[in-house]
mmCIF file of C-alpha atoms in Angstrom:
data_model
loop_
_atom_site.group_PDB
_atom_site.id
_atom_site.type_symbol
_atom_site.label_atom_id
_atom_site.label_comp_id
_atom_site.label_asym_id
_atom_site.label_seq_id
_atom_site.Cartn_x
_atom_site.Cartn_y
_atom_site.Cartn_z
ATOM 1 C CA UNK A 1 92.955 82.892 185.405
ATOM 2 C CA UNK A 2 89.994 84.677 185.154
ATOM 3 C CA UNK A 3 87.372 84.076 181.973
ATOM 4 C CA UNK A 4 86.820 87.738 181.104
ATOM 5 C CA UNK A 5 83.785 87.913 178.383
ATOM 6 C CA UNK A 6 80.715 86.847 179.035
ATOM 7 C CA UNK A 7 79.537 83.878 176.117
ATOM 8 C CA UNK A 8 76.019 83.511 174.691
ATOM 9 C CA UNK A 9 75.045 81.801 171.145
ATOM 10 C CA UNK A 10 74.003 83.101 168.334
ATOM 11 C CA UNK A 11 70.609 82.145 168.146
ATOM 12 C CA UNK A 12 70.063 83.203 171.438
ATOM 13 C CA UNK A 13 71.048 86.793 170.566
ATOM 14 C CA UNK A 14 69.149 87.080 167.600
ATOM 15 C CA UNK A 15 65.639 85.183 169.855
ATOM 16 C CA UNK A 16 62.952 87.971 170.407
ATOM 17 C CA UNK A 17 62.352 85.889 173.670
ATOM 18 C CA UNK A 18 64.619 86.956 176.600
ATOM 19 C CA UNK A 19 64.839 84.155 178.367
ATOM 20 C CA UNK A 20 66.745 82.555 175.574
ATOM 21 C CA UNK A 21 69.612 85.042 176.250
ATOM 22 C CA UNK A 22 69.283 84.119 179.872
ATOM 23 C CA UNK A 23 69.248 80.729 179.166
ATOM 24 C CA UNK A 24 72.445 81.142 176.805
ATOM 25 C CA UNK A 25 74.452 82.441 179.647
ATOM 26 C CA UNK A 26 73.082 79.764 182.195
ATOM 27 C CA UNK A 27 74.099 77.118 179.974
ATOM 28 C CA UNK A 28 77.443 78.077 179.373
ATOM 29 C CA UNK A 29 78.258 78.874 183.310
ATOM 30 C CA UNK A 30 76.776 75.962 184.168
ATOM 31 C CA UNK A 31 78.712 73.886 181.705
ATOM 32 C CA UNK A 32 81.987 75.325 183.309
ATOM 33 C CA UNK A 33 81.217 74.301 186.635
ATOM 34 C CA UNK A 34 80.801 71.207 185.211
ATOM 35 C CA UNK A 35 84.301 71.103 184.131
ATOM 36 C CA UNK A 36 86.056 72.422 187.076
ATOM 37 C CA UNK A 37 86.005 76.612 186.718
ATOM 38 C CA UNK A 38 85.174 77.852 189.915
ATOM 39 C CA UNK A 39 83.120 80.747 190.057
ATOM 40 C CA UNK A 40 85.990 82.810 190.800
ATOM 41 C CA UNK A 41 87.023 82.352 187.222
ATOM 42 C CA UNK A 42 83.709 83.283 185.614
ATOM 43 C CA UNK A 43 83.041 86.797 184.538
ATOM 44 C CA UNK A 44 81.643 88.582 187.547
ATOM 45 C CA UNK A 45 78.876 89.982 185.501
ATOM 46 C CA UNK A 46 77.539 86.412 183.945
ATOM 47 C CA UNK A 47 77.151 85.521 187.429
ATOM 48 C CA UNK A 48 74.916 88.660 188.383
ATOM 49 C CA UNK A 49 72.691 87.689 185.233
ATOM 50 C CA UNK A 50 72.951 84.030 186.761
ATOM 51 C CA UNK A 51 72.223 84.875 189.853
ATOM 52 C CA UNK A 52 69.091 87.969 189.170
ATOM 53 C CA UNK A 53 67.682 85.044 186.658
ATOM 54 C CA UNK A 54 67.363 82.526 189.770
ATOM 55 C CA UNK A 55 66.058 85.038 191.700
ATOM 56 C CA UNK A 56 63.545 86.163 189.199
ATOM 57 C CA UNK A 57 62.466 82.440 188.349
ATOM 58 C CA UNK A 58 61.760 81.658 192.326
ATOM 59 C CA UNK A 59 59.720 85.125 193.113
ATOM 60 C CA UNK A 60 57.727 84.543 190.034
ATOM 61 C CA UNK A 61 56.918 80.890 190.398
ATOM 62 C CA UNK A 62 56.009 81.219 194.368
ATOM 63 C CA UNK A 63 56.858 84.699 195.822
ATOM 64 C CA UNK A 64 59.448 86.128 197.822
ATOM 65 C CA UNK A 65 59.731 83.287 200.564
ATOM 66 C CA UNK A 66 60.175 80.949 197.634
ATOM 67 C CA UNK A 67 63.279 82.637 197.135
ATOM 68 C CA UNK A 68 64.287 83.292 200.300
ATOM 69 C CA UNK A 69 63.588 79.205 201.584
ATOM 70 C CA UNK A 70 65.198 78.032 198.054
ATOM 71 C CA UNK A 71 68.551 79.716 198.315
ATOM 72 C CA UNK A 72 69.050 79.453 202.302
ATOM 73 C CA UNK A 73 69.093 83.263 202.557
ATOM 74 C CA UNK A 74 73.162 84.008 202.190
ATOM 75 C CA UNK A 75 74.723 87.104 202.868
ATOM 76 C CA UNK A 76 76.580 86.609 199.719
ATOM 77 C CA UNK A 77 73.669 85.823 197.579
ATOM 78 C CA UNK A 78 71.997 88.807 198.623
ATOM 79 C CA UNK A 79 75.056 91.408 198.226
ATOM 80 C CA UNK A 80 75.320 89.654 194.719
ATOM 81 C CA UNK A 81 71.461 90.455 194.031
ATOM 82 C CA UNK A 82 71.401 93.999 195.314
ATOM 83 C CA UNK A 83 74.443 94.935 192.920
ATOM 84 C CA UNK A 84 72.091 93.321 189.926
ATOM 85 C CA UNK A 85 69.315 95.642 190.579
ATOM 86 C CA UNK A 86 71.261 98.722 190.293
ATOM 87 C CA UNK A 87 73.391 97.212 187.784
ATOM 88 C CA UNK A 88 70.194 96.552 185.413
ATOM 89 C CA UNK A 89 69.215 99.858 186.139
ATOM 90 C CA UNK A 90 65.879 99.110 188.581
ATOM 91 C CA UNK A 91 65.871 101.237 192.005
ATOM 92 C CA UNK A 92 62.152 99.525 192.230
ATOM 93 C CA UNK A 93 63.405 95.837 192.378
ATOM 94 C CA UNK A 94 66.642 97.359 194.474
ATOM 95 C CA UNK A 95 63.884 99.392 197.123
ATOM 96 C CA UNK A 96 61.358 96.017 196.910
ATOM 97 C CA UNK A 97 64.581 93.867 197.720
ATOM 98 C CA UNK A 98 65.558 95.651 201.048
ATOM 99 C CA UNK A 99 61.891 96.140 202.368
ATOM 100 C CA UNK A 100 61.557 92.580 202.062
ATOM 101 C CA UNK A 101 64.914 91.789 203.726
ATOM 102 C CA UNK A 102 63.927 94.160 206.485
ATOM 103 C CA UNK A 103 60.616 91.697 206.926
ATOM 104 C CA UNK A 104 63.134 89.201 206.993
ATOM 105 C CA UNK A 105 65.760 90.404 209.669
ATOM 106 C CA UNK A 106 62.383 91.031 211.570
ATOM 107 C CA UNK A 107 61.775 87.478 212.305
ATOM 108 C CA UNK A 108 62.691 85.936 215.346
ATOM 109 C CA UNK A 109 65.556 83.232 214.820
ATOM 110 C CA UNK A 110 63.301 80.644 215.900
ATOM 111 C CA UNK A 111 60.854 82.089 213.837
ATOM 112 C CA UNK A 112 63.197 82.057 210.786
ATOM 113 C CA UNK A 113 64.828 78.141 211.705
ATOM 114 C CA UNK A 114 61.322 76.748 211.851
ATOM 115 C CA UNK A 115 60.194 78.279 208.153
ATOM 116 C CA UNK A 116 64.108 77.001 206.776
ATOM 117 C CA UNK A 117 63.677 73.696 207.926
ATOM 118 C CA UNK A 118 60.393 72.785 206.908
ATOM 119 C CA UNK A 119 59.164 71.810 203.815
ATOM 120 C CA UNK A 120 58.324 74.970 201.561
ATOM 121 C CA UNK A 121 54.491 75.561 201.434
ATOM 122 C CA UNK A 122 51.619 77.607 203.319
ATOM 123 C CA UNK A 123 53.092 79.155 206.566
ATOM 124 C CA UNK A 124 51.940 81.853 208.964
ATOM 125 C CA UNK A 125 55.797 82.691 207.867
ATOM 126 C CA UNK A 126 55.325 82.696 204.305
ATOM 127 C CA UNK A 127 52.117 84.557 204.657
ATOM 128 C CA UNK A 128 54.195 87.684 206.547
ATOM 129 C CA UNK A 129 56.680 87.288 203.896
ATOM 130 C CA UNK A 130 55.203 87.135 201.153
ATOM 131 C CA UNK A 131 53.431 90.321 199.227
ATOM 132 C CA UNK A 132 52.238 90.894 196.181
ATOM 133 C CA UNK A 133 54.122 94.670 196.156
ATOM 134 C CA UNK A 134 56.495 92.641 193.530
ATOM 135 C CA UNK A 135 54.432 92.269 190.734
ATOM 136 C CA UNK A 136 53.198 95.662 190.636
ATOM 137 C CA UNK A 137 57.026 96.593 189.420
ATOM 138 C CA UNK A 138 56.456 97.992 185.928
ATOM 139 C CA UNK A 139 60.213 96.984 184.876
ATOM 140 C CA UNK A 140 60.292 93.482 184.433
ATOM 141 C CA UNK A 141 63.691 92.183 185.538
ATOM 142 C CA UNK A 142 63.517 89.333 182.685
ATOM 143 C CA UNK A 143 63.334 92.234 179.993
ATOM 144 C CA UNK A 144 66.173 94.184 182.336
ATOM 145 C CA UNK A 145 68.098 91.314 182.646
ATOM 146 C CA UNK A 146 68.356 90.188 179.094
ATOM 147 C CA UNK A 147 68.801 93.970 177.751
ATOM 148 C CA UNK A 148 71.765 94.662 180.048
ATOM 149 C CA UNK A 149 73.124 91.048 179.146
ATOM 150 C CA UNK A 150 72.730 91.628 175.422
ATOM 151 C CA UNK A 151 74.395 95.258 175.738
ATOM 152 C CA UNK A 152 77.123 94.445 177.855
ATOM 153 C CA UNK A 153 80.658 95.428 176.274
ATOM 154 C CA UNK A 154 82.220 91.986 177.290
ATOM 155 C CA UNK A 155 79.530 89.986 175.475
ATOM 156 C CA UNK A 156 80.788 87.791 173.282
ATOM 157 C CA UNK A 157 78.310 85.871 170.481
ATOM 158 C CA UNK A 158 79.135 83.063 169.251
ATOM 159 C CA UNK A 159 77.644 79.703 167.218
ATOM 160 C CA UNK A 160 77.525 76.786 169.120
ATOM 161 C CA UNK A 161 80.565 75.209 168.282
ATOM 162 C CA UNK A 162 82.433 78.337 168.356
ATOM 163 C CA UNK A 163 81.550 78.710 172.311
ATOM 164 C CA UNK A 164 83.069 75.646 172.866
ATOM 165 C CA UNK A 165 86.042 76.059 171.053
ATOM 166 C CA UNK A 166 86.481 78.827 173.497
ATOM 167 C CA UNK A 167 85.655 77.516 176.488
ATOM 168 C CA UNK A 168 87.965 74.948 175.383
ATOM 169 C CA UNK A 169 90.495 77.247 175.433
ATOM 170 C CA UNK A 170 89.728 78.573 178.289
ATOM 171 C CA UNK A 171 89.738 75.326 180.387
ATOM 172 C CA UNK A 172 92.540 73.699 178.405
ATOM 173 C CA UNK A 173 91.084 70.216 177.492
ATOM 174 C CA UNK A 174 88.419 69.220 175.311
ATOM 175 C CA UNK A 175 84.539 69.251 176.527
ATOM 176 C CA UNK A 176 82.457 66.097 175.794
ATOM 177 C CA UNK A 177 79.875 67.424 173.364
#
Protein backbone atom coordinates (compact mmCIF):
# COMPACT_ATOMS: atom_id res chain seq x y z
CA UNK A 1 0.00 0.00 0.00
CA UNK A 2 1.17 3.07 -1.10
CA UNK A 3 1.29 6.38 1.43
CA UNK A 4 -0.32 8.87 -0.95
CA UNK A 5 0.05 12.57 0.71
CA UNK A 6 2.98 13.98 1.36
CA UNK A 7 3.20 15.04 5.55
CA UNK A 8 4.90 18.17 6.91
CA UNK A 9 4.10 19.98 10.45
CA UNK A 10 2.59 22.80 11.14
CA UNK A 11 5.20 24.93 12.22
CA UNK A 12 7.15 24.06 9.45
CA UNK A 13 4.51 25.41 7.03
CA UNK A 14 3.91 28.47 8.68
CA UNK A 15 8.44 28.98 9.08
CA UNK A 16 9.52 31.87 6.68
CA UNK A 17 12.74 29.66 6.44
CA UNK A 18 12.53 26.95 3.71
CA UNK A 19 14.57 24.61 4.89
CA UNK A 20 12.20 23.99 7.71
CA UNK A 21 9.65 22.67 5.14
CA UNK A 22 12.44 20.58 3.75
CA UNK A 23 13.38 19.47 6.89
CA UNK A 24 9.59 18.59 7.77
CA UNK A 25 9.41 16.22 4.91
CA UNK A 26 12.97 14.67 5.63
CA UNK A 27 11.97 13.92 9.01
CA UNK A 28 8.93 12.25 8.39
CA UNK A 29 10.44 9.94 5.36
CA UNK A 30 13.14 9.26 7.28
CA UNK A 31 11.14 8.23 10.29
CA UNK A 32 9.28 5.66 7.98
CA UNK A 33 12.24 4.01 6.87
CA UNK A 34 12.89 3.68 10.22
CA UNK A 35 9.87 1.67 10.74
CA UNK A 36 9.93 -0.56 7.82
CA UNK A 37 8.08 1.53 4.68
CA UNK A 38 10.10 1.00 1.83
CA UNK A 39 10.44 3.70 -0.45
CA UNK A 40 8.10 2.16 -2.72
CA UNK A 41 5.40 3.09 -0.29
CA UNK A 42 6.33 6.75 0.13
CA UNK A 43 4.74 9.37 -2.01
CA UNK A 44 6.82 9.59 -5.14
CA UNK A 45 6.92 13.29 -4.88
CA UNK A 46 8.32 13.49 -1.01
CA UNK A 47 11.06 11.54 -2.35
CA UNK A 48 11.92 14.05 -5.29
CA UNK A 49 11.93 16.88 -2.51
CA UNK A 50 14.13 14.26 -0.50
CA UNK A 51 16.17 13.53 -2.97
CA UNK A 52 16.68 17.54 -4.85
CA UNK A 53 17.29 18.58 -0.93
CA UNK A 54 20.40 16.04 -0.74
CA UNK A 55 21.47 17.09 -3.82
CA UNK A 56 21.24 20.73 -3.08
CA UNK A 57 22.94 20.29 0.47
CA UNK A 58 26.15 18.36 -1.22
CA UNK A 59 26.66 20.97 -4.35
CA UNK A 60 26.39 23.77 -1.93
CA UNK A 61 28.62 22.53 0.84
CA UNK A 62 31.52 21.25 -1.73
CA UNK A 63 30.44 21.42 -5.44
CA UNK A 64 29.30 19.13 -7.93
CA UNK A 65 31.90 16.21 -7.30
CA UNK A 66 30.75 16.39 -3.71
CA UNK A 67 27.64 15.16 -4.96
CA UNK A 68 28.61 13.06 -7.43
CA UNK A 69 31.49 11.06 -4.87
CA UNK A 70 28.71 11.23 -1.93
CA UNK A 71 25.89 9.42 -3.64
CA UNK A 72 28.07 6.84 -5.83
CA UNK A 73 26.68 8.38 -9.04
CA UNK A 74 23.36 5.96 -9.67
CA UNK A 75 21.47 5.86 -12.65
CA UNK A 76 18.48 5.95 -10.49
CA UNK A 77 19.49 8.84 -8.41
CA UNK A 78 20.09 10.82 -11.32
CA UNK A 79 16.71 9.98 -13.36
CA UNK A 80 15.10 10.86 -9.88
CA UNK A 81 17.02 14.37 -9.88
CA UNK A 82 16.43 15.32 -13.48
CA UNK A 83 12.51 14.80 -12.99
CA UNK A 84 12.95 17.36 -9.78
CA UNK A 85 14.33 20.05 -11.86
CA UNK A 86 11.60 20.17 -14.27
CA UNK A 87 9.21 19.28 -11.70
CA UNK A 88 10.23 22.55 -9.57
CA UNK A 89 10.03 24.35 -12.59
CA UNK A 90 14.10 25.14 -13.24
CA UNK A 91 15.34 24.29 -16.98
CA UNK A 92 18.72 26.10 -15.51
CA UNK A 93 19.41 23.47 -12.72
CA UNK A 94 17.85 20.70 -15.39
CA UNK A 95 20.55 22.21 -18.42
CA UNK A 96 23.50 22.64 -15.44
CA UNK A 97 22.63 18.92 -14.39
CA UNK A 98 23.27 17.26 -17.86
CA UNK A 99 26.40 19.43 -18.81
CA UNK A 100 27.86 18.24 -15.76
CA UNK A 101 26.87 14.59 -16.32
CA UNK A 102 28.28 14.90 -19.80
CA UNK A 103 31.81 15.97 -17.88
CA UNK A 104 31.11 13.00 -16.07
CA UNK A 105 30.45 10.22 -18.79
CA UNK A 106 33.68 11.94 -20.22
CA UNK A 107 35.95 10.41 -17.77
CA UNK A 108 37.78 7.46 -18.40
CA UNK A 109 36.57 4.45 -16.09
CA UNK A 110 39.81 4.36 -14.52
CA UNK A 111 39.66 7.86 -14.30
CA UNK A 112 36.21 7.76 -12.61
CA UNK A 113 37.20 4.35 -10.11
CA UNK A 114 40.26 6.19 -8.87
CA UNK A 115 38.18 9.64 -7.83
CA UNK A 116 35.16 6.96 -6.22
CA UNK A 117 37.47 5.19 -4.23
CA UNK A 118 39.48 7.70 -2.70
CA UNK A 119 38.83 9.78 0.00
CA UNK A 120 36.78 12.99 -1.14
CA UNK A 121 39.11 16.09 -1.31
CA UNK A 122 41.41 18.09 -3.89
CA UNK A 123 41.76 16.00 -7.15
CA UNK A 124 42.93 16.77 -10.67
CA UNK A 125 39.28 14.94 -10.93
CA UNK A 126 37.44 17.16 -8.79
CA UNK A 127 39.12 20.12 -10.29
CA UNK A 128 37.59 19.02 -14.05
CA UNK A 129 34.43 18.44 -12.31
CA UNK A 130 33.84 20.89 -10.46
CA UNK A 131 32.63 24.61 -11.76
CA UNK A 132 31.37 27.33 -10.34
CA UNK A 133 28.56 27.67 -13.47
CA UNK A 134 26.14 26.43 -10.42
CA UNK A 135 26.01 29.23 -8.34
CA UNK A 136 25.45 31.69 -10.92
CA UNK A 137 21.71 29.98 -11.18
CA UNK A 138 19.42 32.85 -10.19
CA UNK A 139 16.60 30.24 -8.99
CA UNK A 140 17.67 28.86 -5.92
CA UNK A 141 16.52 25.24 -5.74
CA UNK A 142 16.04 25.60 -1.75
CA UNK A 143 13.38 28.44 -2.46
CA UNK A 144 12.07 26.02 -5.59
CA UNK A 145 12.08 23.19 -3.59
CA UNK A 146 10.19 24.37 -0.60
CA UNK A 147 7.57 26.45 -2.86
CA UNK A 148 6.64 23.40 -4.96
CA UNK A 149 6.60 21.28 -1.61
CA UNK A 150 4.38 23.79 0.17
CA UNK A 151 1.98 24.04 -3.03
CA UNK A 152 1.71 20.58 -3.81
CA UNK A 153 -2.07 19.30 -3.87
CA UNK A 154 -1.16 16.10 -1.81
CA UNK A 155 0.39 18.11 1.04
CA UNK A 156 -0.94 17.38 4.02
CA UNK A 157 -0.17 19.79 7.38
CA UNK A 158 -0.36 18.59 10.31
CA UNK A 159 0.76 19.24 14.30
CA UNK A 160 3.16 17.02 15.52
CA UNK A 161 1.19 14.56 17.10
CA UNK A 162 -1.30 14.57 14.43
CA UNK A 163 1.56 13.29 11.83
CA UNK A 164 2.07 10.53 13.87
CA UNK A 165 -1.24 9.52 14.43
CA UNK A 166 -1.16 9.15 10.73
CA UNK A 167 1.75 7.58 10.06
CA UNK A 168 0.51 5.35 12.63
CA UNK A 169 -2.11 4.52 10.60
CA UNK A 170 -0.38 4.16 7.89
CA UNK A 171 2.18 1.60 9.25
CA UNK A 172 -0.31 -0.11 11.56
CA UNK A 173 1.53 -0.13 14.98
CA UNK A 174 2.43 2.50 17.24
CA UNK A 175 5.83 4.68 16.73
CA UNK A 176 8.07 5.17 19.82
CA UNK A 177 7.84 8.91 20.36
Amino acid sequence: MKFDKIIVSENSFKSTEPNDLLNSNIAVINLMREEGVIDENIHEDALISYYLDYYTTHVNSDGFAKFVHSSGWTEELNAILEKAFVKVGSQEHLDYFLAQTEKIDALTRKEFDGFMEQEFGKSPIKERIDDDTYFEIPQGLVKLNADWLRNHPDLKVLSIDDMYTELEKFIGKKIER
